[in-house]
PDB file of C-alpha atoms in Angstrom:
ATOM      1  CA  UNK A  10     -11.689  33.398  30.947  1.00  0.00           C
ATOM      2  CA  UNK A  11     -11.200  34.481  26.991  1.00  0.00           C
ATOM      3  CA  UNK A  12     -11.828  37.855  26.124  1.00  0.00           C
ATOM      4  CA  UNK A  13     -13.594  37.271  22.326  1.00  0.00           C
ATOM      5  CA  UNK A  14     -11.563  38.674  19.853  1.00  0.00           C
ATOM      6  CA  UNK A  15     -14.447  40.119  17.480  1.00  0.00           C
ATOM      7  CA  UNK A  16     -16.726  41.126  20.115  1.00  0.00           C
ATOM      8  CA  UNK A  17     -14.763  42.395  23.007  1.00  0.00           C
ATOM      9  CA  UNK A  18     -16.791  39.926  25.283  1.00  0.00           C
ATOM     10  CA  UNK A  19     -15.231  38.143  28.519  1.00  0.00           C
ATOM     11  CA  UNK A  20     -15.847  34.371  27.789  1.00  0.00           C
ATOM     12  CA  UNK A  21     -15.597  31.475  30.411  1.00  0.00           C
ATOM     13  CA  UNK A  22     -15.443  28.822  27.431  1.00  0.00           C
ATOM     14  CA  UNK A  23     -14.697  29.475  23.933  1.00  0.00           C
ATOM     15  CA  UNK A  24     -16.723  28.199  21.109  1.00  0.00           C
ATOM     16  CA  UNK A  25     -14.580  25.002  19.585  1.00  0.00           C
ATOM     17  CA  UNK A  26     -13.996  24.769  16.446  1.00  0.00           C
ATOM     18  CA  UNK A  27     -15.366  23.050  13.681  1.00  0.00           C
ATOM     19  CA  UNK A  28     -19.407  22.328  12.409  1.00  0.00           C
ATOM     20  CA  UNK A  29     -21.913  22.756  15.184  1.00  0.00           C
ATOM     21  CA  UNK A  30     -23.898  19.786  15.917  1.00  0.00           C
ATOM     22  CA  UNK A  31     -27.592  19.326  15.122  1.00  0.00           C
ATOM     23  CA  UNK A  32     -30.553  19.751  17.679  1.00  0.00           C
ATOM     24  CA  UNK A  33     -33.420  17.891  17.886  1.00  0.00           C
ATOM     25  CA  UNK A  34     -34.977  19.697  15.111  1.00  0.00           C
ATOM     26  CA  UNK A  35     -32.320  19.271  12.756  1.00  0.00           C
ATOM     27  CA  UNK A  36     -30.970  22.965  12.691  1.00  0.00           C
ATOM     28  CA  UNK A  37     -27.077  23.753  14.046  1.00  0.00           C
ATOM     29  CA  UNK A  38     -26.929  24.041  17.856  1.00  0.00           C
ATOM     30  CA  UNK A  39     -26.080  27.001  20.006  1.00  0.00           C
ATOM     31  CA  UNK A  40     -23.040  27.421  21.739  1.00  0.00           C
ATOM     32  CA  UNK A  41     -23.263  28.557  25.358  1.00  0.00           C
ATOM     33  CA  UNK A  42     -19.627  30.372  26.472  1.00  0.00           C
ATOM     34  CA  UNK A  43     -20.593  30.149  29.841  1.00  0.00           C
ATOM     35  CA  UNK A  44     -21.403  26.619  30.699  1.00  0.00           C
ATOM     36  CA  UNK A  45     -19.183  25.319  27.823  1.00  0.00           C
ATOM     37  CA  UNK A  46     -21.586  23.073  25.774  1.00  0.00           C
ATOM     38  CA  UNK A  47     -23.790  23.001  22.701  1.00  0.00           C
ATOM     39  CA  UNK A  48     -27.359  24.047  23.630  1.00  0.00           C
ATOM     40  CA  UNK A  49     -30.279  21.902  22.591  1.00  0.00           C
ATOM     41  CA  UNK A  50     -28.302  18.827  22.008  1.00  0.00           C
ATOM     42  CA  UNK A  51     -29.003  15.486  23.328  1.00  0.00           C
ATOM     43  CA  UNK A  52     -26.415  13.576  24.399  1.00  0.00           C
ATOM     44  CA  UNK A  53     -26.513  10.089  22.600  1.00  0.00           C
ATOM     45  CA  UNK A  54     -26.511   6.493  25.371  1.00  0.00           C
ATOM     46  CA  UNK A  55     -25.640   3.702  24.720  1.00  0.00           C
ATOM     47  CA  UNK A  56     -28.125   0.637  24.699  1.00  0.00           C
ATOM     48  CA  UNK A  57     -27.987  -1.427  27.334  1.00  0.00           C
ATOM     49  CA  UNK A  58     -27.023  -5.458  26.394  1.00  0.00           C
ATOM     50  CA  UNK A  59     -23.987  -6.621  24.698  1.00  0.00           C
ATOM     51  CA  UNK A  60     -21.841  -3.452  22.737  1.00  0.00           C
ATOM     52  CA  UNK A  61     -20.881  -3.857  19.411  1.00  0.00           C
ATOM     53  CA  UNK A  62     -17.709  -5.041  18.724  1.00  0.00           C
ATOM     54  CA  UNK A  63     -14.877  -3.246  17.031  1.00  0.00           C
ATOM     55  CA  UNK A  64     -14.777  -3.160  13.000  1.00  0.00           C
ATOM     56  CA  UNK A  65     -16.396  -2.908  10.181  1.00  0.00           C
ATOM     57  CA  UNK A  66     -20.639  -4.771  10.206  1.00  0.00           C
ATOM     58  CA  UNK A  67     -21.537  -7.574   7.160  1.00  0.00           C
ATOM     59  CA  UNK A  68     -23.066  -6.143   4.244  1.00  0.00           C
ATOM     60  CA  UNK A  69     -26.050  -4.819   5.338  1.00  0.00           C
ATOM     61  CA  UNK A  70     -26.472  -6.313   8.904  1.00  0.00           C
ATOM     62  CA  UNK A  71     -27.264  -4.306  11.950  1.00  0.00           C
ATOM     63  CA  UNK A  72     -26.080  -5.062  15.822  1.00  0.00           C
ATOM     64  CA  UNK A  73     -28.652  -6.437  17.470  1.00  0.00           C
ATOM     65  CA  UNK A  74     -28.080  -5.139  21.584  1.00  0.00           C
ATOM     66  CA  UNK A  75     -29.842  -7.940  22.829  1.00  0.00           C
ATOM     67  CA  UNK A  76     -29.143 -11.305  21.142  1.00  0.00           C
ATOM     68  CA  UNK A  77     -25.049 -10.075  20.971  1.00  0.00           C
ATOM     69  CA  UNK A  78     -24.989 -10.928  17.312  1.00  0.00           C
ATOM     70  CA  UNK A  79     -25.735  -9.352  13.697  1.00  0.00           C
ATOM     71  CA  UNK A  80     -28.771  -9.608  12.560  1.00  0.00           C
ATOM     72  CA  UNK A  81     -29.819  -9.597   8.516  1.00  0.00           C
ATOM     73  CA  UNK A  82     -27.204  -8.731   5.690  1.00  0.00           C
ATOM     74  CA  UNK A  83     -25.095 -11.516   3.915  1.00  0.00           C
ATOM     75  CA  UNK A  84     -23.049 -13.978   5.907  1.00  0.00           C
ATOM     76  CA  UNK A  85     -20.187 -15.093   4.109  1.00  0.00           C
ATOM     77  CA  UNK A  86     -19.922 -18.599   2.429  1.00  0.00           C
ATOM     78  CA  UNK A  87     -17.955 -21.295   4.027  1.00  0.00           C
ATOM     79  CA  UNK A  88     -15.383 -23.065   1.912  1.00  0.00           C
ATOM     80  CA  UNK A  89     -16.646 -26.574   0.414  1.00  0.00           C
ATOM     81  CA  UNK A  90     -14.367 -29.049   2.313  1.00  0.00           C
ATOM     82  CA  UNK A  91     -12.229 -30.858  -0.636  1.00  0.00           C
ATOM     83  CA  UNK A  92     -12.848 -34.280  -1.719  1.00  0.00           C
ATOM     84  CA  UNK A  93      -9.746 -36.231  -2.245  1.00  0.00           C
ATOM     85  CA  UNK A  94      -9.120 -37.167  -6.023  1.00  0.00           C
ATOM     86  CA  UNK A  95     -10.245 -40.781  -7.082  1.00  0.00           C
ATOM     87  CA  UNK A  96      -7.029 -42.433  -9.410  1.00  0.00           C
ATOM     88  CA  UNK A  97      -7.674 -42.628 -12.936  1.00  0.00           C
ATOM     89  CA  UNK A  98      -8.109 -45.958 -14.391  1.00  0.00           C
ATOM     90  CA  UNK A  99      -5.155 -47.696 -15.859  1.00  0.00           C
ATOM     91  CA  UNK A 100      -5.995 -47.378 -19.888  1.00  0.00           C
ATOM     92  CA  UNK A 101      -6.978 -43.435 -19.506  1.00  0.00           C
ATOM     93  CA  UNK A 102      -4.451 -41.108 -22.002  1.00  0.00           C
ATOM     94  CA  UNK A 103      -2.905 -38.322 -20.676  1.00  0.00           C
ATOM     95  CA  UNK A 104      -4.620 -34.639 -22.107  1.00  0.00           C
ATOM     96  CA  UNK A 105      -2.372 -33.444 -24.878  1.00  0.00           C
ATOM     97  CA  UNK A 106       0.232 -30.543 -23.542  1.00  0.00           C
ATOM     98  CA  UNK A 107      -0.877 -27.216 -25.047  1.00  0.00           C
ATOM     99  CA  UNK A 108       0.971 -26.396 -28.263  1.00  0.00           C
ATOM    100  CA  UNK A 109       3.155 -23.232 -27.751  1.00  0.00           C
ATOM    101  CA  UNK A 110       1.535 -19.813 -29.702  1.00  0.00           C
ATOM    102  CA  UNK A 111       3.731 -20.322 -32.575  1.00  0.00           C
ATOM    103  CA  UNK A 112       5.209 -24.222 -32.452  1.00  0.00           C
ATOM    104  CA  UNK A 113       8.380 -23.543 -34.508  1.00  0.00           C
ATOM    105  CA  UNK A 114      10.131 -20.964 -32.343  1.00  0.00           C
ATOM    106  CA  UNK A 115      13.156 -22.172 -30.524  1.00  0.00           C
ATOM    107  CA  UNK A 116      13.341 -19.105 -28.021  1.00  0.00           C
ATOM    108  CA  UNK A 117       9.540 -17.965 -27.360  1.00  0.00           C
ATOM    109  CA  UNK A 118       9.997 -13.855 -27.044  1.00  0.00           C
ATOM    110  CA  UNK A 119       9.891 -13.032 -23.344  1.00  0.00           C
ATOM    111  CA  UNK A 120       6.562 -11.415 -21.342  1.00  0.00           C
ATOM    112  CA  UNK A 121       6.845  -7.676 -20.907  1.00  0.00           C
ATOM    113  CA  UNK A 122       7.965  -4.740 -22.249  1.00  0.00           C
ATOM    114  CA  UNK A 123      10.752  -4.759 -25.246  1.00  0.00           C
ATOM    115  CA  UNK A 124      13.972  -2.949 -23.882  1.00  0.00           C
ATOM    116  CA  UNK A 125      15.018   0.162 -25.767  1.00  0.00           C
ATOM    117  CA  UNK A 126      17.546  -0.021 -28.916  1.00  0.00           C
ATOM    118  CA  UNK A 127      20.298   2.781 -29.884  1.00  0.00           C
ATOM    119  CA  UNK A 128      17.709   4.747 -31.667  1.00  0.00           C
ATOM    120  CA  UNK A 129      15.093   4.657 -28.332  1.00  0.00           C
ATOM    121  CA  UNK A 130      12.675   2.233 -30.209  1.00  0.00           C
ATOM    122  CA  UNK A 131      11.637  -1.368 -28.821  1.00  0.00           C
ATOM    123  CA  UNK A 132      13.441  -3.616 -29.926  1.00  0.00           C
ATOM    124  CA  UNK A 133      12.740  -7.020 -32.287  1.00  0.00           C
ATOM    125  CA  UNK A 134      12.963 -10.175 -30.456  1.00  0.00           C
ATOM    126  CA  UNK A 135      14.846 -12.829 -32.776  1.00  0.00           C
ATOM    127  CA  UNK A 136      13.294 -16.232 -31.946  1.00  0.00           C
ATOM    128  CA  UNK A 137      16.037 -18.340 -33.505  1.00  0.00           C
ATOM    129  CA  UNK A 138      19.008 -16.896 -31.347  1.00  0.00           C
ATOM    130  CA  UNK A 139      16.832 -16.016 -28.202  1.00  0.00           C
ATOM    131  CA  UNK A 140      18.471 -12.256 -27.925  1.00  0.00           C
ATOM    132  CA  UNK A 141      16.735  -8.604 -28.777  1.00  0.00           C
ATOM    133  CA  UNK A 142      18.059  -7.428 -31.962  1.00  0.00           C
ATOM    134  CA  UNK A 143      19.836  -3.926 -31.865  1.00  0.00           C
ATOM    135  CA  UNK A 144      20.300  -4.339 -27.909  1.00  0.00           C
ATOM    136  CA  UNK A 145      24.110  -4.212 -26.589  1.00  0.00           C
ATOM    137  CA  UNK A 146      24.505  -6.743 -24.225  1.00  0.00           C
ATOM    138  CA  UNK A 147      25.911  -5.267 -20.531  1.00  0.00           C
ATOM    139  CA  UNK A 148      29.084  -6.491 -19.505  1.00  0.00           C
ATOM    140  CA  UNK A 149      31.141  -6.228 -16.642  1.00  0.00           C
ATOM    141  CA  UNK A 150      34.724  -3.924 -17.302  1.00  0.00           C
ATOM    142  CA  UNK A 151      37.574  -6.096 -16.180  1.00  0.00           C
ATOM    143  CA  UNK A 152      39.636  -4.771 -13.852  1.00  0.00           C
ATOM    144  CA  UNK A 153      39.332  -4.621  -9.960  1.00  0.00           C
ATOM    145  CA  UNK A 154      35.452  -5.175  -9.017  1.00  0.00           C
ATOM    146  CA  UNK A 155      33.573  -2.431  -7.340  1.00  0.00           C
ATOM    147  CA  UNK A 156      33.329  -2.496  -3.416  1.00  0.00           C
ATOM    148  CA  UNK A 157      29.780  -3.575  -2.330  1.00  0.00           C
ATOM    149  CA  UNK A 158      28.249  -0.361   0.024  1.00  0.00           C
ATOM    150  CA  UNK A 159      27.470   3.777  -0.910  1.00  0.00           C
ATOM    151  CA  UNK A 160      30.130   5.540  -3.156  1.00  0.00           C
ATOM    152  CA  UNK A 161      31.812   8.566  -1.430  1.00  0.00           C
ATOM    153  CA  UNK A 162      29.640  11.385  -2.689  1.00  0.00           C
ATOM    154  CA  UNK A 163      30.371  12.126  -6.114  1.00  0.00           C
ATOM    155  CA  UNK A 164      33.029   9.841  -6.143  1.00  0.00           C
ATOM    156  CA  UNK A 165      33.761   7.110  -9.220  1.00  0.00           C
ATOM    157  CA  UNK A 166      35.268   3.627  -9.027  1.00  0.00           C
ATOM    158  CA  UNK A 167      38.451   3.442 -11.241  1.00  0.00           C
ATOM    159  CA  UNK A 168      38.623  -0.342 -12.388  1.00  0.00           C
ATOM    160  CA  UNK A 169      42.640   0.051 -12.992  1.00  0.00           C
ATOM    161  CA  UNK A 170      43.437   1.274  -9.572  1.00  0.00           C
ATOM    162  CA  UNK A 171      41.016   0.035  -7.750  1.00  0.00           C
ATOM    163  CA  UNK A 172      40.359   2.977  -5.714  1.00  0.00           C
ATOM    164  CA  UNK A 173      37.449   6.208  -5.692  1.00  0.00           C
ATOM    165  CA  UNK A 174      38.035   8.581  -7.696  1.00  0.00           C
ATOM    166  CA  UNK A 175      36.893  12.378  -7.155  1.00  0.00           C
ATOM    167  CA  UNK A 176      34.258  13.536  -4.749  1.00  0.00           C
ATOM    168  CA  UNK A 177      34.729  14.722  -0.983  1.00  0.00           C
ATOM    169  CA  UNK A 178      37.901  13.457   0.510  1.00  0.00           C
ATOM    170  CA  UNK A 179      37.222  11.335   3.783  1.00  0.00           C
ATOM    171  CA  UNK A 180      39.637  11.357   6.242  1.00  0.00           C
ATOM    172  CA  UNK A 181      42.182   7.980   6.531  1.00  0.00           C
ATOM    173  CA  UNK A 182      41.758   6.379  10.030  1.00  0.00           C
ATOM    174  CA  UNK A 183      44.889   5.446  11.583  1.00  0.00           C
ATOM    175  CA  UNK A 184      45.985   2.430  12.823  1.00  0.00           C
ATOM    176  CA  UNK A 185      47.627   1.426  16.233  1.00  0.00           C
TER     177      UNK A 185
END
């Protein structure tokens, strides 16, 4: 039993929450606190025959309860099987390779976006040497390479030493 908080009424079930559902006439239902159900609404049944299987119907196709199968809508298109490839006679030429966009380049410039120069603008590809123009190349600092995992946190790997520099100090684990 709920007392309702508005009304000061003793309630065996209290309303849920959420939109009412419709009666028979279209209109919200009623709730009814002391059987616990929606007044006015019909309970939907299930048709008897074969239920409708899980997922989403074909375009426009209903469940027909009797037959077990959809009825109307578009069925999809089954692949064409393929036909194997008859060999070309002996004296047929070859098509002629596609000529490149612009036939004298040695490099062709690269697909995608032009990386950034010193001054934040793209860059110029140069065809001839096959390199963006005003881009400095990365390169590896010699020295003792970098240990593969996470950095201690806000540490820095010294290349001289070979060891982290800064950040939280872990403590060693000693050896037997």
């Amino acid at each position: 039993m709920v007392t309702h908080a508005k009304t000061g009424t003793v309630q065996k079930f209290p309303k849920p929450r959420g939109r009412a559902p419709k009666n028979a006439s279209g209109q919200p239902a009623t709730w009814d606190p002391d059987r616990g159900e929606w007044t006015g609404v019909v309970k939907k049944t299930k048709p008897d025959g074969v239920p409708k299987p899980r997922g989403r119907a074909p375009l426009g196709a209903t469940w027909d309860y009797d037959k077990g199968e959809w009825v109307g809508g578009t069925k999809p298109s089954k692949p064409k099987p393929k036909t194997p490839k008859s060999p070309k006679p002996a004296g047929a030429k070859k098509p002629a390779a596609k000529p490149a966009k612009n036939a004298n380049d040695k490099f062709p410039k690269p697909r995608g976006r032009a990386p950034l120069d010193a001054t934040g603008a793209p860059a110029a590809w140069d065809s001839e040497t096959g390199v963006w123009v005003g881009v400095a190349k990365k390169t590896k600092p010699d020295g003792v390479p970098k240990p593969r995992g996470r950095a201690p946190l806000g540490a820095e790997w010294n290349y001289e030493t070979g060891e982290w520099e800064g950040g939280a100090k872990t403590s060693a684990k000693k050896k037997k």
